[in-house]
């Protein structure tokens, strides 16, 4: 890495590239397109290689009159090594939908609440940015220590180094296909192929070939179907289906084997057994569905059990119906409860010594070459983090006090305490194993017992409690990438804050446009497939955990008690 005194210009260029791509929806990584395609049933988006194609083409040296001007070494550097590192970090902040947009969608679809743009913007900005404020503390534990390696950051480093290298096949006397040409061919091939499973012949995506043999057999449809079945047909020709939970090419074999073995046991063996033996009345519903049902197999009408203040009316609830969910949905809840307990117990039994050693190392180990080189740059002042926290905390208070959220301030503070408490321990695990433990289920349970019957408060508490931690770790991961690639911390901080603000605002605009212009948006029968699967799950969770409450769903004597008694919260019951 060659240090240059032109970082200010490069930073401006990286901002321009990011803003252009966000505004035009140039890649599925940015929120404007992610918002659009996250409501689509296929789970697919724009081709993720498009940014990398631009990246690779602009990483080449420029030849003029027999002279090679290599911008990587500072002579011509309009699209420099540094620019792409910073732009990639900005993309990481904005490549997924803001979690809080599901709150807005659920309020609109499930509870008929439509508030103005100020409310939406305050919620999104507060939930997305308040986690950044802990970055100054987390950096000492999760970025500077050499033992905090962040495997995913190493993958990105390898990509940058490969595409910017000036010595490889296709240059000089070396023969063979250049990296850029190979990447271009692969991109064109994958882009062209996606038209077949994604548009022209969608059966290639949901390749339920066994169901074609006996299309009227409900048992075969339940076992081998894809939409509302267990997907035992196995085959698909759609990469977006294969990589829906993460690319298998970037996952270690041992992790893939564990995931597959657990999936086969719990979903291909246990779930059909429970379903066809009518456990939890599952035989009356599809074996796999995101929808909640009443006792007439209609979609649960939550408005029938709500008071005007959006709290539960117990008399109306008992007169209407208990809530029922599909077998796979119930198993997913049970596994979420069990995984929290299993994670805590397993970590305590097998990794307590390693974590203690790692914690001491993070505070005392000697800086490596990266830390020594980064010491040349001024660090982000602590008051920058303080400003982010105070401003986003203020927006959070305003959003829950000015609009009828039914969420008290103490619950807001409690959600932040939970998130901030878990940042360091979960961050250490993620920095070593590349696996993050989610707080979404445990935050649902806490607020479900603390404020039963307040669904909007539950969604807000869950988002602040979970996403604050997730955003803090995403922020820290990008700082580690900048640590490896020698990006100045101040520019990284500014870039990520700007990216979060621009991407979140753009996403809200796209979401508003979709609800205004797409007929039947978020309906299970929407003709173009915009059924909003994430919104359905989020809304169903709000009904299960907080409108009805865990006491009427998972406590002793209730239908799903067998699932809940595996969670740590049940210990106190």
Coordinates of C-alpha atoms in Angstrom, one line a residue:
X1 CA 0.0 0.0 0.0
X2 CA 1.4 3.4 -1.0
X3 CA 0.3 6.3 1.2
X4 CA -0.8 9.4 -0.6
X5 CA -1.8 12.9 0.4
X6 CA -4.8 12.9 -1.9
X7 CA -7.2 11.1 0.4
X8 CA -9.6 14.0 0.5
X9 CA -10.2 13.8 -3.3
X10 CA -10.6 10.1 -3.2
X11 CA -13.1 10.3 -0.4
X12 CA -15.2 12.8 -2.4
X13 CA -15.1 10.4 -5.4
X14 CA -16.2 7.5 -3.3
X15 CA -19.1 9.5 -2.0
X16 CA -20.1 10.4 -5.6
X17 CA -19.9 6.8 -6.7
X18 CA -22.0 5.6 -3.8
X19 CA -24.6 8.4 -4.2
X20 CA -24.9 7.7 -7.9
X21 CA -25.4 4.0 -7.3
X22 CA -28.0 4.5 -4.5
X23 CA -30.0 7.0 -6.6
X24 CA -30.1 4.8 -9.7
X25 CA -30.5 1.4 -8.0
X26 CA -27.2 0.3 -9.5
X27 CA -26.9 -2.9 -7.4
X28 CA -29.0 -5.0 -5.1
X29 CA -26.6 -4.1 -2.3
X30 CA -28.1 -0.7 -1.9
X31 CA -31.4 -0.1 -0.2
X32 CA -33.4 1.4 -3.0
X33 CA -33.3 -1.9 -5.0
X34 CA -33.1 -4.1 -1.9
X35 CA -36.4 -2.5 -0.7
X36 CA -38.0 -3.3 -4.0
X37 CA -36.9 -6.9 -4.3
X38 CA -37.1 -7.7 -0.6
X39 CA -40.9 -7.6 -1.0
X40 CA -40.7 -10.0 -3.9
X41 CA -41.4 -13.7 -3.2
X42 CA -38.4 -15.1 -5.0
X43 CA -35.9 -13.5 -2.7
X44 CA -33.8 -12.5 -5.7
X45 CA -32.6 -9.0 -6.6
X46 CA -30.3 -7.3 -9.0
X47 CA -27.3 -9.3 -10.0
X48 CA -24.8 -8.9 -7.2
X49 CA -21.8 -9.0 -9.6
X50 CA -22.7 -5.7 -11.3
X51 CA -20.8 -3.6 -8.8
X52 CA -17.8 -6.0 -8.9
X53 CA -17.8 -5.7 -12.7
X54 CA -17.5 -1.9 -12.5
X55 CA -15.0 -2.4 -9.8
X56 CA -12.8 -4.7 -11.9
X57 CA -13.0 -2.7 -15.1
X58 CA -12.0 0.5 -13.3
X59 CA -9.1 -1.2 -11.5
X60 CA -7.0 -1.6 -14.7
X61 CA -4.0 0.5 -15.6
X62 CA -4.3 3.2 -18.3
X63 CA -1.9 3.1 -21.2
X64 CA -1.1 6.2 -23.3
X65 CA 1.6 6.7 -25.8
X66 CA 3.6 3.7 -24.6
X67 CA 3.5 4.8 -20.9
X68 CA 1.6 2.9 -18.3
X69 CA -0.1 5.1 -15.7
X70 CA -1.1 2.8 -12.8
X71 CA -3.6 4.7 -10.6
X72 CA -3.0 2.1 -7.9
X73 CA 0.4 3.7 -7.3
X74 CA -0.7 7.3 -7.3
X75 CA 0.0 8.7 -10.8
X76 CA -3.6 8.4 -12.1
X77 CA -6.0 7.4 -9.4
X78 CA -9.4 8.6 -10.3
X79 CA -10.8 5.2 -9.4
X80 CA -8.2 4.1 -6.9
X81 CA -7.7 1.2 -4.6
X82 CA -8.7 3.4 -1.7
X83 CA -11.9 4.6 -3.4
X84 CA -13.2 1.1 -3.9
X85 CA -12.4 0.0 -0.3
X86 CA -14.4 3.0 1.1
X87 CA -17.2 2.5 -1.4
X88 CA -17.5 -1.2 -0.6
X89 CA -17.7 -0.3 3.1
X90 CA -20.5 2.1 2.4
X91 CA -22.3 -0.6 0.4
X92 CA -22.0 -3.0 3.3
X93 CA -24.0 -0.5 5.5
X94 CA -26.7 -0.2 2.9
X95 CA -26.9 -3.5 1.2
X96 CA -29.9 -4.8 3.1
X97 CA -33.3 -3.4 3.9
X98 CA -33.4 -1.3 7.1
X99 CA -35.1 -3.5 9.7
X100 CA -37.3 -0.6 10.8
X101 CA -39.1 -0.4 7.4
X102 CA -40.8 -3.7 8.4
X103 CA -42.3 -1.8 11.3
X104 CA -43.7 0.8 8.9
X105 CA -45.0 -1.9 6.6
X106 CA -46.6 -3.9 9.4
X107 CA -48.3 -0.8 10.8
X108 CA -49.8 -0.1 7.4
X109 CA -50.8 -3.7 6.5
X110 CA -51.8 -5.2 9.8
X111 CA -52.8 -2.3 12.0
X112 CA -54.0 0.4 9.5
X113 CA -51.6 2.9 10.8
X114 CA -50.1 5.3 8.3
X115 CA -48.0 8.1 9.7
X116 CA -46.1 10.9 7.9
X117 CA -42.6 10.7 6.6
X118 CA -41.1 12.4 9.7
X119 CA -42.1 9.5 11.9
X120 CA -40.8 7.0 9.4
X121 CA -37.5 8.8 8.9
X122 CA -36.9 9.3 12.7
X123 CA -37.5 5.5 13.3
X124 CA -35.2 4.4 10.5
X125 CA -32.4 6.8 11.3
X126 CA -32.5 6.1 15.0
X127 CA -32.4 2.3 14.6
X128 CA -29.8 2.3 11.9
X129 CA -27.3 4.9 13.4
X130 CA -27.5 4.6 17.1
X131 CA -25.5 1.4 17.0
X132 CA -22.6 3.3 15.4
X133 CA -22.2 5.2 18.6
X134 CA -20.6 2.2 20.3
X135 CA -18.1 1.9 17.6
X136 CA -15.5 3.8 19.6
X137 CA -15.6 1.4 22.4
X138 CA -15.9 -1.7 20.3
X139 CA -12.9 -0.7 18.2
X140 CA -10.6 -1.3 21.1
X141 CA -11.8 -4.8 21.5
X142 CA -12.8 -5.9 18.0
X143 CA -10.7 -4.0 15.5
X144 CA -7.2 -3.3 16.9
X145 CA -6.3 -6.7 18.4
X146 CA -4.7 -9.1 15.9
X147 CA -6.7 -12.0 17.2
X148 CA -9.9 -10.4 16.0
X149 CA -9.5 -11.5 12.4
X150 CA -13.1 -11.0 11.0
X151 CA -13.0 -13.7 8.3
X152 CA -15.4 -12.0 5.9
X153 CA -13.2 -8.9 5.9
X154 CA -10.3 -11.1 4.8
X155 CA -12.4 -12.3 1.8
X156 CA -13.0 -8.7 0.7
X157 CA -9.3 -8.0 1.1
X158 CA -8.5 -10.9 -1.2
X159 CA -11.0 -9.6 -3.8
X160 CA -9.5 -6.1 -3.7
X161 CA -5.9 -7.4 -3.9
X162 CA -6.7 -9.8 -6.8
X163 CA -8.6 -7.3 -9.0
X164 CA -6.0 -4.5 -8.4
X165 CA -2.9 -6.6 -8.8
X166 CA -0.7 -5.5 -11.8
X167 CA 1.0 -8.9 -12.2
X168 CA -1.2 -11.7 -13.5
X169 CA -2.0 -13.7 -16.7
X170 CA -2.9 -11.5 -19.7
X171 CA -0.4 -8.8 -19.0
X172 CA 3.1 -8.5 -20.4
X173 CA 4.7 -11.8 -21.6
X174 CA 2.3 -14.0 -19.5
X175 CA -0.4 -15.7 -21.5
X176 CA -3.9 -16.6 -20.5
X177 CA -7.2 -14.9 -19.9
X178 CA -7.0 -11.7 -17.9
X179 CA -8.9 -11.4 -14.6
X180 CA -11.1 -8.6 -15.9
X181 CA -12.0 -10.6 -19.1
X182 CA -12.8 -13.7 -17.1
X183 CA -14.9 -11.7 -14.7
X184 CA -16.8 -10.1 -17.6
X185 CA -17.6 -13.4 -19.2
X186 CA -18.8 -14.9 -15.9
X187 CA -20.9 -11.8 -15.3
X188 CA -22.5 -11.9 -18.7
X189 CA -23.2 -15.6 -18.4
X190 CA -24.8 -15.4 -15.0
X191 CA -26.8 -12.2 -15.9
X192 CA -28.2 -13.9 -19.1
X193 CA -29.0 -17.2 -17.4
X194 CA -31.0 -15.5 -14.6
X195 CA -33.6 -14.4 -17.1
X196 CA -34.7 -18.1 -17.5
X197 CA -35.4 -19.1 -13.8
X198 CA -36.3 -15.5 -12.9
X199 CA -38.6 -14.5 -15.7
X200 CA -39.0 -16.8 -18.8
X201 CA -39.4 -20.2 -17.1
X202 CA -39.8 -19.8 -13.4
X203 CA -40.4 -23.5 -12.9
X204 CA -36.6 -23.8 -13.1
X205 CA -36.5 -21.8 -9.8
X206 CA -39.2 -23.8 -8.0
X207 CA -38.3 -27.1 -9.6
X208 CA -40.9 -29.3 -7.9
X209 CA -40.5 -32.2 -10.4
X210 CA -41.9 -34.8 -8.0
X211 CA -45.1 -32.8 -7.6
X212 CA -45.5 -32.8 -11.4
X213 CA -46.0 -36.6 -11.4
X214 CA -49.1 -36.4 -9.1
X215 CA -50.1 -32.7 -9.0
X216 CA -53.4 -33.4 -7.1
X217 CA -51.8 -35.4 -4.2
X218 CA -51.7 -33.1 -1.1
X219 CA -49.2 -35.3 0.7
X220 CA -46.7 -35.2 -2.1
X221 CA -47.2 -31.4 -2.4
X222 CA -46.5 -31.0 1.3
X223 CA -43.3 -33.0 1.2
X224 CA -41.9 -32.0 -2.2
X225 CA -43.4 -28.7 -3.0
X226 CA -41.5 -25.4 -2.6
X227 CA -44.0 -22.7 -1.9
X228 CA -45.9 -24.3 0.9
X229 CA -44.0 -27.6 1.1
X230 CA -40.7 -29.0 2.5
X231 CA -38.8 -28.8 -0.8
X232 CA -37.6 -32.4 -0.8
X233 CA -37.3 -32.2 -4.6
X234 CA -33.9 -30.7 -3.8
X235 CA -33.2 -29.5 -7.4
X236 CA -33.2 -25.8 -8.4
X237 CA -31.5 -24.0 -11.3
X238 CA -31.8 -20.6 -9.6
X239 CA -28.7 -19.3 -7.8
X240 CA -30.8 -16.8 -5.8
X241 CA -32.6 -19.9 -4.2
X242 CA -29.3 -21.7 -3.5
X243 CA -27.7 -18.6 -1.9
X244 CA -30.8 -17.3 -0.1
X245 CA -29.3 -17.8 3.3
X246 CA -25.8 -17.1 2.2
X247 CA -23.5 -18.2 -0.5
X248 CA -22.3 -21.8 0.0
X249 CA -19.0 -20.9 -1.8
X250 CA -18.0 -18.7 1.2
X251 CA -19.1 -21.1 4.0
X252 CA -16.7 -23.7 5.4
X253 CA -17.6 -27.3 4.6
X254 CA -18.0 -28.3 8.3
X255 CA -20.5 -25.5 8.8
X256 CA -22.5 -26.4 5.7
X257 CA -22.5 -30.1 6.9
X258 CA -23.8 -29.1 10.3
X259 CA -26.5 -26.9 8.8
X260 CA -27.6 -29.6 6.3
X261 CA -27.7 -32.3 9.0
X262 CA -29.8 -30.1 11.3
X263 CA -32.1 -29.1 8.5
X264 CA -32.7 -32.7 7.4
X265 CA -33.5 -33.9 11.0
X266 CA -35.7 -31.0 12.1
X267 CA -37.5 -30.1 8.8
X268 CA -37.4 -33.2 6.6
X269 CA -37.9 -35.7 9.5
X270 CA -39.4 -34.1 12.6
X271 CA -41.7 -31.6 10.9
X272 CA -43.5 -34.1 8.7
X273 CA -43.9 -36.4 11.7
X274 CA -45.5 -33.7 13.8
X275 CA -47.6 -32.4 10.9
X276 CA -49.1 -35.7 9.9
X277 CA -49.8 -36.7 13.5
X278 CA -51.7 -33.4 13.8
X279 CA -49.6 -31.9 16.5
X280 CA -50.7 -28.3 17.2
X281 CA -53.6 -28.9 14.8
X282 CA -51.1 -28.5 12.0
X283 CA -52.9 -30.9 9.7
X284 CA -55.6 -28.3 9.1
X285 CA -53.0 -25.8 7.7
X286 CA -50.3 -25.9 5.1
X287 CA -47.2 -27.6 6.4
X288 CA -45.2 -24.5 5.6
X289 CA -46.6 -21.0 5.8
X290 CA -45.7 -17.6 7.1
X291 CA -49.4 -16.7 7.8
X292 CA -51.2 -17.0 11.1
X293 CA -54.6 -18.6 11.1
X294 CA -57.9 -18.6 13.2
X295 CA -59.9 -21.7 14.0
X296 CA -61.8 -21.4 10.6
X297 CA -58.5 -21.6 8.6
X298 CA -58.8 -17.9 7.7
X299 CA -55.9 -15.5 8.0
X300 CA -56.0 -14.2 11.6
X301 CA -57.8 -10.9 11.7
X302 CA -56.0 -9.1 14.4
X303 CA -58.2 -6.1 14.3
X304 CA -61.0 -8.2 15.8
X305 CA -59.2 -8.5 19.1
X306 CA -57.8 -5.0 19.4
X307 CA -59.0 -2.0 21.3
X308 CA -58.9 1.5 19.8
X309 CA -55.6 1.9 21.7
X310 CA -54.2 -1.1 19.8
X311 CA -54.1 -3.3 22.9
X312 CA -55.7 -6.7 23.3
X313 CA -59.3 -7.1 24.2
X314 CA -59.4 -10.4 26.1
X315 CA -63.1 -10.8 25.8
X316 CA -63.0 -10.3 22.0
X317 CA -60.0 -12.7 21.8
X318 CA -61.8 -15.5 23.6
X319 CA -64.9 -14.9 21.6
X320 CA -63.0 -15.0 18.3
X321 CA -60.3 -17.6 18.2
X322 CA -56.8 -18.7 19.4
X323 CA -54.0 -18.1 17.0
X324 CA -52.6 -21.0 15.0
X325 CA -49.4 -21.2 13.0
X326 CA -48.0 -23.8 10.5
X327 CA -45.8 -26.7 11.7
X328 CA -42.7 -25.2 10.2
X329 CA -43.4 -21.8 11.8
X330 CA -43.8 -23.5 15.1
X331 CA -40.6 -25.5 14.7
X332 CA -38.8 -22.4 13.8
X333 CA -39.9 -20.7 17.0
X334 CA -38.9 -23.8 19.0
X335 CA -35.5 -23.9 17.4
X336 CA -35.0 -20.2 18.1
X337 CA -35.8 -20.7 21.7
X338 CA -33.6 -23.7 22.0
X339 CA -30.7 -22.1 20.2
X340 CA -30.5 -19.3 22.7
X341 CA -30.2 -21.8 25.6
X342 CA -27.9 -24.0 23.6
X343 CA -25.6 -21.2 22.7
X344 CA -25.3 -20.0 26.3
X345 CA -24.8 -23.5 27.7
X346 CA -22.4 -24.6 25.0
X347 CA -20.3 -21.4 25.3
X348 CA -20.1 -21.7 29.0
X349 CA -19.1 -25.4 29.0
X350 CA -16.6 -25.4 26.1
X351 CA -15.4 -21.9 25.4
X352 CA -15.4 -20.0 28.7
X353 CA -11.6 -20.2 29.0
X354 CA -11.0 -19.2 25.4
X355 CA -13.3 -16.2 25.7
X356 CA -11.6 -15.0 28.9
X357 CA -8.1 -15.4 27.2
X358 CA -9.4 -13.6 24.2
X359 CA -10.8 -10.8 26.3
X360 CA -7.4 -10.3 28.0
X361 CA -5.6 -10.4 24.7
X362 CA -7.8 -7.8 23.3
X363 CA -6.7 -5.4 26.0
X364 CA -3.1 -6.3 26.3
X365 CA -1.7 -8.0 23.2
X366 CA 1.0 -6.2 21.2
X367 CA -0.2 -4.3 18.0
X368 CA 0.5 -6.0 14.7
X369 CA 1.8 -4.4 11.5
X370 CA -1.7 -3.2 10.6
X371 CA -2.2 -1.5 13.9
X372 CA 1.2 0.1 13.7
X373 CA 0.6 1.4 10.2
X374 CA -2.9 2.7 11.1
X375 CA -1.4 4.6 14.1
X376 CA -0.2 7.2 11.5
X377 CA -3.8 8.2 11.0
X378 CA -5.7 10.3 13.6
X379 CA -8.5 8.3 15.3
X380 CA -12.1 9.3 15.3
X381 CA -12.7 11.6 18.2
X382 CA -14.9 10.3 21.0
X383 CA -17.2 13.3 20.8
X384 CA -18.2 12.2 17.2
X385 CA -19.6 9.0 18.6
X386 CA -21.3 11.0 21.4
X387 CA -23.0 13.3 18.9
X388 CA -24.3 10.3 17.0
X389 CA -25.7 8.7 20.2
X390 CA -27.3 11.9 21.6
X391 CA -28.9 12.9 18.3
X392 CA -30.2 9.4 17.5
X393 CA -31.4 8.9 21.1
X394 CA -33.3 12.2 20.7
X395 CA -34.9 11.1 17.5
X396 CA -35.9 7.8 19.2
X397 CA -37.5 9.6 22.1
X398 CA -39.4 12.0 19.8
X399 CA -40.7 9.1 17.6
X400 CA -42.2 7.2 20.6
X401 CA -43.5 10.2 22.4
X402 CA -45.0 12.3 19.6
X403 CA -46.7 9.4 17.8
X404 CA -48.9 6.8 19.6
X405 CA -46.4 4.0 19.9
X406 CA -47.5 2.8 23.4
X407 CA -43.8 2.4 24.2
X408 CA -42.5 4.0 27.4
X409 CA -39.1 5.7 27.6
X410 CA -37.8 3.1 30.1
X411 CA -38.5 0.3 27.5
X412 CA -36.4 2.3 24.9
X413 CA -33.6 2.6 27.4
X414 CA -33.8 -1.1 28.3
X415 CA -33.6 -2.1 24.6
X416 CA -30.4 -0.1 24.2
X417 CA -28.9 -1.6 27.4
X418 CA -29.5 -5.1 26.1
X419 CA -27.9 -4.3 22.7
X420 CA -24.9 -2.5 24.1
X421 CA -24.3 -5.3 26.7
X422 CA -24.1 -8.0 24.0
X423 CA -22.0 -6.1 21.4
X424 CA -18.6 -7.1 22.8
X425 CA -19.2 -10.8 23.6
X426 CA -21.1 -11.5 20.4
X427 CA -18.7 -9.4 18.5
X428 CA -15.8 -11.5 19.7
X429 CA -17.5 -14.7 18.6
X430 CA -18.3 -13.2 15.2
X431 CA -14.8 -11.9 14.8
X432 CA -13.4 -15.4 15.2
X433 CA -16.1 -17.6 13.8
X434 CA -18.0 -15.4 11.4
X435 CA -21.2 -16.4 13.1
X436 CA -23.5 -13.8 14.8
X437 CA -26.0 -14.7 17.5
X438 CA -29.3 -12.8 17.0
X439 CA -31.2 -11.0 19.7
X440 CA -34.5 -10.8 17.9
X441 CA -36.2 -13.7 19.7
X442 CA -35.0 -12.9 23.2
X443 CA -36.0 -9.2 22.8
X444 CA -39.5 -10.3 21.6
X445 CA -39.9 -12.4 24.7
X446 CA -38.7 -9.7 27.1
X447 CA -41.1 -7.1 25.8
X448 CA -43.9 -9.6 25.4
X449 CA -43.9 -10.2 29.1
X450 CA -43.1 -6.6 30.1
X451 CA -45.7 -5.0 27.9
X452 CA -48.2 -7.6 26.7
X453 CA -50.8 -6.4 24.2
X454 CA -48.7 -3.6 22.7
X455 CA -47.6 -4.7 19.3
X456 CA -46.1 -1.5 18.0
X457 CA -44.1 -1.1 21.2
X458 CA -42.9 -4.7 20.8
X459 CA -41.7 -4.1 17.2
X460 CA -39.9 -0.9 18.2
X461 CA -38.3 -2.6 21.3
X462 CA -37.2 -5.6 19.2
X463 CA -35.7 -3.4 16.5
X464 CA -33.7 -1.2 18.9
X465 CA -32.6 -4.1 20.9
X466 CA -31.5 -6.3 18.0
X467 CA -30.5 -3.9 15.2
X468 CA -28.5 -1.6 17.4
X469 CA -26.2 -4.5 18.1
X470 CA -26.2 -5.8 14.5
X471 CA -25.4 -2.3 13.1
X472 CA -22.6 -1.8 15.7
X473 CA -21.0 -5.1 14.5
X474 CA -21.5 -4.3 10.8
X475 CA -19.9 -0.9 11.5
X476 CA -17.0 -2.6 13.4
X477 CA -16.5 -5.2 10.6
X478 CA -16.1 -2.4 8.1
X479 CA -13.6 -0.7 10.4
X480 CA -11.7 -3.9 10.4
X481 CA -11.7 -4.0 6.6
X482 CA -10.4 -0.4 6.6
X483 CA -7.8 -1.5 9.2
X484 CA -6.5 -4.2 6.8
X485 CA -6.6 -1.9 3.8
X486 CA -5.3 1.3 5.5
X487 CA -8.4 3.5 5.1
X488 CA -8.3 6.5 7.4
X489 CA -10.8 5.9 10.3
X490 CA -12.3 9.4 10.0
X491 CA -13.2 8.9 6.4
X492 CA -14.6 5.4 7.2
X493 CA -16.8 6.9 9.9
X494 CA -18.1 9.7 7.7
X495 CA -18.6 7.4 4.8
X496 CA -20.7 4.9 6.8
X497 CA -22.8 7.6 8.4
X498 CA -23.5 9.2 5.0
X499 CA -24.3 5.8 3.5
X500 CA -26.7 4.9 6.2
X501 CA -28.6 8.3 5.9
X502 CA -28.8 8.3 2.1
X503 CA -29.7 4.6 1.8
X504 CA -32.3 4.7 4.6
X505 CA -34.0 7.8 3.1
X506 CA -33.9 6.3 -0.4
X507 CA -35.4 3.1 0.8
X508 CA -38.3 4.9 2.5
X509 CA -39.1 6.7 -0.7
X510 CA -39.1 3.4 -2.7
X511 CA -41.3 1.8 -0.1
X512 CA -43.8 4.6 -0.2
X513 CA -43.9 4.5 -4.0
X514 CA -44.5 0.7 -3.9
X515 CA -47.4 1.0 -1.6
X516 CA -48.9 3.8 -3.6
X517 CA -48.4 2.3 -7.1
X518 CA -48.5 -1.5 -6.7
X519 CA -52.0 -2.9 -6.4
X520 CA -52.5 -5.5 -3.7
X521 CA -49.1 -4.8 -2.2
X522 CA -48.2 -7.3 0.5
X523 CA -51.3 -9.4 -0.3
X524 CA -50.7 -13.2 -0.4
X525 CA -52.3 -13.2 -3.9
X526 CA -50.5 -10.2 -5.3
X527 CA -50.2 -11.0 -9.0
X528 CA -46.6 -10.0 -9.5
X529 CA -45.3 -11.8 -6.4
X530 CA -44.9 -8.8 -4.1
X531 CA -46.3 -10.7 -1.2
X532 CA -43.8 -9.1 1.4
X533 CA -42.6 -12.3 3.1
X534 CA -40.5 -10.4 5.6
X535 CA -43.4 -8.2 6.5
X536 CA -45.6 -11.2 7.0
X537 CA -43.2 -12.8 9.4
X538 CA -42.7 -9.6 11.2
X539 CA -46.4 -9.0 11.5
X540 CA -47.2 -12.5 12.6
X541 CA -44.5 -12.3 15.3
X542 CA -46.0 -9.1 16.5
X543 CA -49.4 -10.8 16.9
X544 CA -48.0 -14.0 18.5
X545 CA -45.6 -12.3 21.0
X546 CA -47.3 -9.1 21.9
X547 CA -50.9 -8.7 20.8
X548 CA -51.8 -12.0 22.2
X549 CA -48.7 -12.3 24.2
X550 CA -46.4 -15.3 25.2
X551 CA -48.7 -15.9 28.1
X552 CA -51.6 -17.0 25.9
X553 CA -49.3 -18.8 23.4
X554 CA -46.3 -20.4 25.2
X555 CA -47.2 -20.6 28.9
X556 CA -48.2 -23.8 30.6
X557 CA -51.5 -25.2 29.4
X558 CA -51.4 -23.3 26.1
X559 CA -51.0 -24.9 22.6
X560 CA -47.3 -24.1 22.0
X561 CA -46.1 -24.6 25.6
X562 CA -43.8 -27.4 24.5
X563 CA -41.8 -25.0 22.3
X564 CA -41.4 -22.2 24.9
X565 CA -40.2 -24.3 27.8
X566 CA -36.8 -24.7 26.0
X567 CA -36.0 -21.0 26.2
X568 CA -34.1 -19.3 29.0
X569 CA -37.1 -17.2 29.9
X570 CA -39.1 -20.3 30.8
X571 CA -36.7 -21.0 33.7
X572 CA -38.3 -18.2 35.6
X573 CA -41.8 -19.6 34.9

